[in-house]
């Protein structure tokens, strides 16, 4: 136990920690020499303090349990590699990275921060993230790792990079305030309870598998699919920005609903055509959804035009069409009825 004193290693000094628990409650400055975790546990607690390790340090079991409201400030280019269990209990951690090679347990009282949580290596890692936390960035790059969201509240992330491994949300709500990339991992959205998934910035999938589950899905930022498979939720997918699917990958509508809740004039660009099951245009302030001239938005079931306008391109309706009172019929898109096996209806009863 440092007992309130700073912990410094410099020059050619060598420090071998205890095989039991070593608690640090003040500044850490390792500018030279060597540090051996010796198979023991390092606990960082106490008030706000820096944790500088001269680029990298390897730890065994590592716990962050700062005072409520306190911060561990990791060196901006520093990486703390944790080979054993990583426990995130309380406080905030800013800058730098923590690279977990094994088990991670994050409690609901963890306040997050800007320190990136990296899940790497090749161990059969189990990462449990309990809801109620403060937002933090995450990178999943371990094909054998399973990240599980838990709890009845919300697990908050800032940016996220899902490269290898599996994330399973269960019934837990999650929010992403920064950019999200899916480039090889498997993302499993909630399939029970009322948990929703909200991407509040850009979503870019170039590989891997996205399983949208059975609950509401929200994409507030740009949506780009260029590889892999995106299986939409069987519930409702709210898309509020541009939709781009021109360079590869597969979009499956999963018999769900897609609602274009536009908050600006945007373009939805496909490679020829894109098929949705039920589709609703519900744009704020009469914004326009533009479909490129040679593209077709296909609606396999019900098309509902509630508010906004459609410009250029073609909307192909294969089921019934309902036009609401606030829909702007002055758009330039073509509406095409295309179904030779069932009768289709066009309902203008609420349109004036």
PDB file of C-alpha atoms in Angstrom, residues 62 112 181 292:
ATOM      1  CA  UNK A  62      -6.115  -4.915 -12.084  1.00  0.00           C
ATOM      2  CA  UNK A 112     -16.492   5.709 -17.924  1.00  0.00           C
ATOM      3  CA  UNK A 181     -17.623   0.494 -37.110  1.00  0.00           C
ATOM      4  CA  UNK A 292     -30.952   8.613 -56.976  1.00  0.00           C
TER       5      UNK A 292
END
